[in-house]
CSV table of C-alpha atoms and ligand atoms in Angstrom, one decimal:
chain,number,residue,atom,x,y,z
A,1,UNK,CA,69.2,75.7,64.2
A,2,UNK,CA,65.8,76.1,62.5
A,3,UNK,CA,63.1,78.2,64.3
A,4,UNK,CA,60.0,76.7,65.9
A,5,UNK,CA,56.8,77.2,64.0
A,6,UNK,CA,54.5,75.7,66.6
A,7,UNK,CA,55.0,76.2,70.4
A,8,UNK,CA,52.9,74.5,73.0
A,9,UNK,CA,53.4,75.7,76.6
A,10,UNK,CA,52.0,74.1,79.7
A,11,UNK,CA,48.9,72.8,77.8
A,12,UNK,CA,46.3,70.9,79.7
A,13,UNK,CA,42.9,69.9,78.2
A,14,UNK,CA,40.0,68.3,79.9
A,15,UNK,CA,36.6,67.0,78.7
A,16,UNK,CA,33.9,67.1,81.3
A,17,UNK,CA,36.4,68.0,83.9
A,18,UNK,CA,38.5,64.9,83.2
A,19,UNK,CA,42.0,65.9,82.1
A,20,UNK,CA,43.2,64.1,79.0
A,21,UNK,CA,46.5,65.9,78.3
A,22,UNK,CA,48.5,67.4,81.1
A,23,UNK,CA,51.1,70.2,81.0
A,24,UNK,CA,52.5,69.6,77.6
A,25,UNK,CA,55.5,71.5,76.5
A,26,UNK,CA,56.7,70.9,73.0
A,27,UNK,CA,57.7,72.6,69.8
A,28,UNK,CA,57.7,71.8,66.1
A,29,UNK,CA,60.7,72.9,64.0
A,30,UNK,CA,60.2,74.7,60.7
A,31,UNK,CA,60.8,72.4,57.8
A,32,UNK,CA,60.5,69.2,59.9
A,33,UNK,CA,58.4,66.1,59.3
A,34,UNK,CA,57.2,65.5,62.9
A,35,UNK,CA,55.2,62.4,63.9
A,36,UNK,CA,52.9,62.4,67.0
A,37,UNK,CA,52.7,58.8,68.3
A,38,UNK,CA,51.2,57.3,71.4
A,39,UNK,CA,48.6,54.6,72.4
A,40,UNK,CA,44.8,55.0,71.9
A,41,UNK,CA,43.5,57.7,74.1
A,42,UNK,CA,46.9,59.3,74.6
A,43,UNK,CA,45.6,62.7,73.6
A,44,UNK,CA,47.1,62.9,70.1
A,45,UNK,CA,43.9,64.2,68.4
A,46,UNK,CA,43.3,66.5,71.4
A,47,UNK,CA,46.7,68.0,70.9
A,48,UNK,CA,46.1,68.5,67.2
A,49,UNK,CA,42.6,70.0,67.9
A,50,UNK,CA,44.1,72.3,70.5
A,51,UNK,CA,46.6,73.6,68.0
A,52,UNK,CA,43.7,74.1,65.5
A,53,UNK,CA,41.8,75.9,68.3
A,54,UNK,CA,38.9,73.4,68.0
A,55,UNK,CA,39.1,72.6,71.7
A,56,UNK,CA,39.5,75.1,74.5
A,57,UNK,CA,42.4,74.3,76.9
A,58,UNK,CA,42.1,74.2,80.6
A,59,UNK,CA,45.3,76.1,80.8
A,60,UNK,CA,48.4,76.8,78.7
A,61,UNK,CA,49.0,78.4,75.3
A,62,UNK,CA,49.6,77.3,71.8
A,63,UNK,CA,51.2,79.6,69.3
A,64,UNK,CA,51.7,79.2,65.5
A,65,UNK,CA,54.5,81.3,64.2
A,66,UNK,CA,54.5,83.3,67.4
A,67,UNK,CA,50.8,84.1,67.1
A,68,UNK,CA,48.2,82.8,69.5
A,69,UNK,CA,45.2,84.1,67.6
A,70,UNK,CA,43.0,82.4,65.1
A,71,UNK,CA,44.5,84.4,62.3
A,72,UNK,CA,47.7,82.3,62.6
A,73,UNK,CA,45.8,79.3,61.3
A,74,UNK,CA,45.4,80.8,57.8
A,75,UNK,CA,48.9,79.4,57.2
A,76,UNK,CA,48.0,75.9,58.4
A,77,UNK,CA,46.4,73.2,56.2
A,78,UNK,CA,44.5,70.8,58.5
A,79,UNK,CA,43.6,67.3,57.5
A,80,UNK,CA,41.2,65.9,60.1
A,81,UNK,CA,40.6,62.2,60.6
A,82,UNK,CA,38.5,60.7,57.8
A,83,UNK,CA,35.8,59.7,60.3
A,84,UNK,CA,35.2,63.4,61.3
A,85,UNK,CA,33.7,64.3,57.9
A,86,UNK,CA,30.3,63.7,56.5
A,87,UNK,CA,31.2,61.8,53.3
A,88,UNK,CA,27.5,61.5,52.3
A,89,UNK,CA,27.4,65.3,51.7
A,90,UNK,CA,26.4,65.8,48.1
A,91,UNK,CA,29.5,67.4,46.6
A,92,UNK,CA,32.2,66.5,44.1
A,93,UNK,CA,35.9,65.8,44.4
A,94,UNK,CA,36.8,69.1,42.6
A,95,UNK,CA,34.6,71.2,44.8
A,96,UNK,CA,36.1,69.7,48.0
A,97,UNK,CA,39.6,70.5,46.6
A,98,UNK,CA,38.6,74.0,45.7
A,99,UNK,CA,37.5,74.5,49.3
A,100,UNK,CA,41.3,74.7,50.0
A,101,UNK,CA,41.2,78.1,48.3
A,102,UNK,CA,38.4,79.6,50.5
A,103,UNK,CA,40.8,80.5,53.2
A,104,UNK,CA,42.3,83.0,50.8
A,105,UNK,CA,38.9,84.3,49.5
A,106,UNK,CA,36.4,83.9,52.2
A,107,UNK,CA,33.1,82.1,51.5
A,108,UNK,CA,31.4,85.0,49.6
A,109,UNK,CA,33.8,85.6,46.7
A,110,UNK,CA,33.6,83.2,43.8
A,111,UNK,CA,36.8,81.2,43.1
A,112,UNK,CA,38.9,82.7,40.3
A,113,UNK,CA,40.3,81.0,37.3
A,114,UNK,CA,43.7,80.9,39.2
A,115,UNK,CA,42.0,79.2,42.2
A,116,UNK,CA,40.5,76.6,39.9
A,117,UNK,CA,43.9,76.1,38.2
A,118,UNK,CA,45.6,75.7,41.6
A,119,UNK,CA,42.9,73.2,42.7
A,120,UNK,CA,43.4,71.3,39.4
A,121,UNK,CA,47.2,71.1,40.0
A,122,UNK,CA,46.6,69.8,43.5
A,123,UNK,CA,44.4,67.0,42.1
A,124,UNK,CA,47.1,66.2,39.6
A,125,UNK,CA,49.7,65.8,42.4
A,126,UNK,CA,47.3,63.4,44.2
A,127,UNK,CA,46.4,61.7,41.0
A,128,UNK,CA,42.7,62.5,41.4
A,129,UNK,CA,42.0,64.3,38.1
A,130,UNK,CA,40.1,61.3,36.6
A,131,UNK,CA,37.7,61.4,39.7
A,132,UNK,CA,37.2,65.2,39.7
A,133,UNK,CA,33.4,65.0,39.0
A,134,UNK,CA,32.8,62.0,41.3
A,135,UNK,CA,30.6,62.4,44.4
A,136,UNK,CA,32.8,62.1,47.5
A,137,UNK,CA,30.3,59.4,48.8
A,138,UNK,CA,31.5,57.1,46.0
A,139,UNK,CA,35.2,57.2,46.9
A,140,UNK,CA,37.3,54.5,48.6
A,141,UNK,CA,39.2,55.3,51.8
A,142,UNK,CA,42.4,55.9,50.0
A,143,UNK,CA,40.7,58.2,47.4
A,144,UNK,CA,39.1,60.2,50.2
A,145,UNK,CA,42.5,60.7,51.8
A,146,UNK,CA,43.9,61.8,48.5
A,147,UNK,CA,41.1,64.4,48.2
A,148,UNK,CA,41.9,65.7,51.7
A,149,UNK,CA,45.6,66.0,50.8
A,150,UNK,CA,44.7,67.7,47.5
A,151,UNK,CA,42.6,70.2,49.4
A,152,UNK,CA,45.4,70.9,51.8
A,153,UNK,CA,47.9,71.4,48.9
A,154,UNK,CA,45.4,73.8,47.2
A,155,UNK,CA,45.4,75.8,50.5
A,156,UNK,CA,49.1,76.4,49.8
A,157,UNK,CA,49.9,76.8,53.5
A,158,UNK,CA,53.4,76.5,55.0
A,159,UNK,CA,52.3,74.2,57.8
A,160,UNK,CA,50.4,70.9,57.4
A,161,UNK,CA,48.7,69.3,60.4
A,162,UNK,CA,47.3,65.9,59.7
A,163,UNK,CA,45.4,63.5,62.0
A,164,UNK,CA,46.2,59.8,61.0
A,165,UNK,CA,46.3,60.4,57.2
A,166,UNK,CA,47.5,56.9,56.6
A,167,UNK,CA,44.7,55.2,58.6
A,168,UNK,CA,42.7,52.7,56.5
A,169,UNK,CA,44.3,53.4,53.1
A,170,UNK,CA,45.9,51.3,50.4
A,171,UNK,CA,49.7,51.1,50.1
A,172,UNK,CA,49.8,53.0,46.8
A,173,UNK,CA,48.1,56.0,48.4
A,174,UNK,CA,50.3,55.7,51.5
A,175,UNK,CA,53.4,55.9,49.3
A,176,UNK,CA,52.0,58.8,47.3
A,177,UNK,CA,51.2,60.7,50.5
A,178,UNK,CA,54.7,60.1,51.9
A,179,UNK,CA,56.5,61.0,48.6
A,180,UNK,CA,54.4,64.2,48.4
A,181,UNK,CA,55.1,65.0,52.0
A,182,UNK,CA,58.9,64.6,51.4
A,183,UNK,CA,58.7,66.8,48.3
A,184,UNK,CA,56.8,69.5,50.0
A,185,UNK,CA,59.2,69.4,52.9
A,186,UNK,CA,62.1,70.0,50.4
A,187,UNK,CA,60.2,73.2,49.4
A,188,UNK,CA,60.3,74.3,53.1
A,189,UNK,CA,56.9,73.1,54.3
A,190,UNK,CA,56.4,71.8,57.9
A,191,UNK,CA,54.4,68.6,58.8
A,192,UNK,CA,52.9,67.6,62.1
A,193,UNK,CA,51.3,64.2,61.6
A,194,UNK,CA,49.5,61.8,64.0
A,195,UNK,CA,50.8,58.3,63.0
A,196,UNK,CA,49.9,54.9,64.3
A,197,UNK,CA,52.3,52.5,62.7
A,198,UNK,CA,55.5,52.5,64.9
A,199,UNK,CA,57.4,50.4,62.3
A,200,UNK,CA,57.4,53.2,59.7
A,201,UNK,CA,58.1,56.2,62.0
A,202,UNK,CA,61.9,56.4,61.3
A,203,UNK,CA,61.3,56.0,57.6
A,204,UNK,CA,58.6,58.6,57.2
A,205,UNK,CA,59.6,61.2,59.8
A,206,UNK,CA,62.7,63.0,61.0
A,207,UNK,CA,61.2,64.2,64.3
A,208,UNK,CA,58.8,62.6,66.8
A,209,UNK,CA,56.7,63.5,69.8
A,210,UNK,CA,55.9,60.5,71.9
A,211,UNK,CA,52.8,61.2,73.9
A,212,UNK,CA,50.8,59.5,76.6
A,213,UNK,CA,48.8,62.2,78.3
A,214,UNK,CA,52.1,63.9,79.0
A,215,UNK,CA,55.2,64.2,76.7
A,216,UNK,CA,57.3,61.1,77.1
A,217,UNK,CA,60.0,62.3,74.7
A,218,UNK,CA,60.3,64.7,71.8
A,219,UNK,CA,63.0,65.6,69.3
A,220,UNK,CA,65.0,64.1,66.5
A,221,UNK,CA,64.2,60.5,65.6
A,222,UNK,CA,67.9,59.7,65.9
A,223,UNK,CA,68.0,60.9,69.4
A,224,UNK,CA,64.7,60.0,71.0
A,225,UNK,CA,63.2,57.0,69.1
A,226,UNK,CA,64.3,54.4,71.6
A,227,UNK,CA,62.7,51.2,72.9
A,228,UNK,CA,62.8,52.7,76.4
A,229,UNK,CA,60.7,55.7,75.4
A,230,UNK,CA,58.3,53.6,73.3
A,231,UNK,CA,57.8,51.2,76.2
A,232,UNK,CA,57.3,54.1,78.5
A,233,UNK,CA,54.5,55.5,76.3
A,234,UNK,CA,52.7,52.2,75.5
A,235,UNK,CA,53.1,50.4,78.9
A,236,UNK,CA,49.9,51.0,80.9
A,237,UNK,CA,50.3,53.7,83.4
A,238,UNK,CA,49.2,52.8,86.9
A,239,UNK,CA,49.0,56.4,88.0
A,240,UNK,CA,47.6,59.3,86.0
A,241,UNK,CA,50.2,62.0,85.6
A,242,UNK,CA,47.9,64.6,87.2
A,243,UNK,CA,47.7,62.5,90.3
A,244,UNK,CA,51.4,62.1,90.9
B,1,LIG,P1,44.1,59.7,70.7
B,1,LIG,O1,44.0,60.6,69.5
B,1,LIG,O2,45.5,59.7,71.3
B,1,LIG,O3,43.5,58.4,70.6
B,1,LIG,P2,42.1,61.5,71.9
B,1,LIG,O4,42.8,62.9,72.0
B,1,LIG,O5,41.2,61.3,70.8
B,1,LIG,O6,43.3,60.4,71.9
B,1,LIG,O7,41.4,61.2,73.2
B,1,LIG,C1,42.0,61.4,74.5
B,1,LIG,C2,41.0,61.0,75.6
B,1,LIG,O8,39.9,62.0,75.5
B,1,LIG,C3,40.3,59.7,75.3
B,1,LIG,O9,40.1,59.1,76.6
B,1,LIG,C4,38.9,60.1,74.7
B,1,LIG,O10,37.9,59.1,75.0
B,1,LIG,C5,38.6,61.4,75.3
B,1,LIG,N1,37.9,62.3,74.4
B,1,LIG,C6,38.2,62.7,73.2
B,1,LIG,N2,37.3,63.5,72.7
B,1,LIG,C7,36.4,63.7,73.6
B,1,LIG,C8,35.2,64.4,73.7
B,1,LIG,N3,34.8,65.2,72.7
B,1,LIG,N4,34.4,64.3,74.8
B,1,LIG,C9,34.8,63.6,75.9
B,1,LIG,N5,36.0,62.8,75.9
B,1,LIG,C10,36.7,62.9,74.8
C-alpha cells in the first residue's frame, strides 16, 4: 500500500458565505495519477486552490506530506488554469520556464548555470526549445500549456497539481503531456489533475476523485469509475449537500 501524499479532512470552503465544497475527505496516493472530475461549478478548482493554500477554508485541514504549513508546497509544482495568467506580460518562454527554479533560490539570487541547464532540459522535454526567445503573448494555447508544464518540470517537485491542463489544446500537445506525465509517474512523481473529458479518464489516470460539492466517489479507476457514480455527480442535485 503506498502512502498518502495529500490528505484533505473535513474541508469546507465558502465564497461570500455561500459554501461551494462541503466536508470533503479524500487522499492522494504517492505515485498515482489521480483525476479530479465533476460538472462545472462542482468545486474542482476550489479544491485545488485549497490544497495550494490560495483560498482559506471555512473549516477542515489540508496536509501535504503530513505538513499543513506553506513550506510543504515547496515540493508541489502547480499548473493553474491557462486563463488565470496574464499572457500579455512581456516575458519570454525561457524566463517563464526558469521561474520553476525560483522556489529553490528565492527571488533575489540569480539563477545559476545549473538552473539554466535544468530549465533548458525541461523545454527539451516539452519540445519548446525552438520557441525559447518567443514572447509568451505570441504562443498558441497548446504552446502555452507546454511552457507551463516545462516550468513545472524545472521546479523538480515530487507532486504535480494541474488545473485542466488539457483544456483548449491541440491533440499533439495532449499526447505529449500524457506521455510526460506517465514517464514522470514511473520515476515516482504524483499527479493530481482536474480533467474535463470523461471519455479519456480511464486511459489517462489510475485513480479518480468524482466531485460535486461533496465527494461522490474516490479511489482506483477500476473500482469507482462506474456509470452510477458518474450519473450521481453530473445529475442535477435538487438539494445542496449542506441543506440535507
Ligand atoms: P469547478 O472548478 O468545478 O468548475 P469552482 O471551484 O471553480 O468549480 O467553483 C465552484 C463554485 O464557486 C462555482 O459556483 C463558482 O461560481 C464559485 N466561485 C469560484 N471562485 C469564486 C470566487 N473567487 N468568488 C465567488 N465565487 C466563486
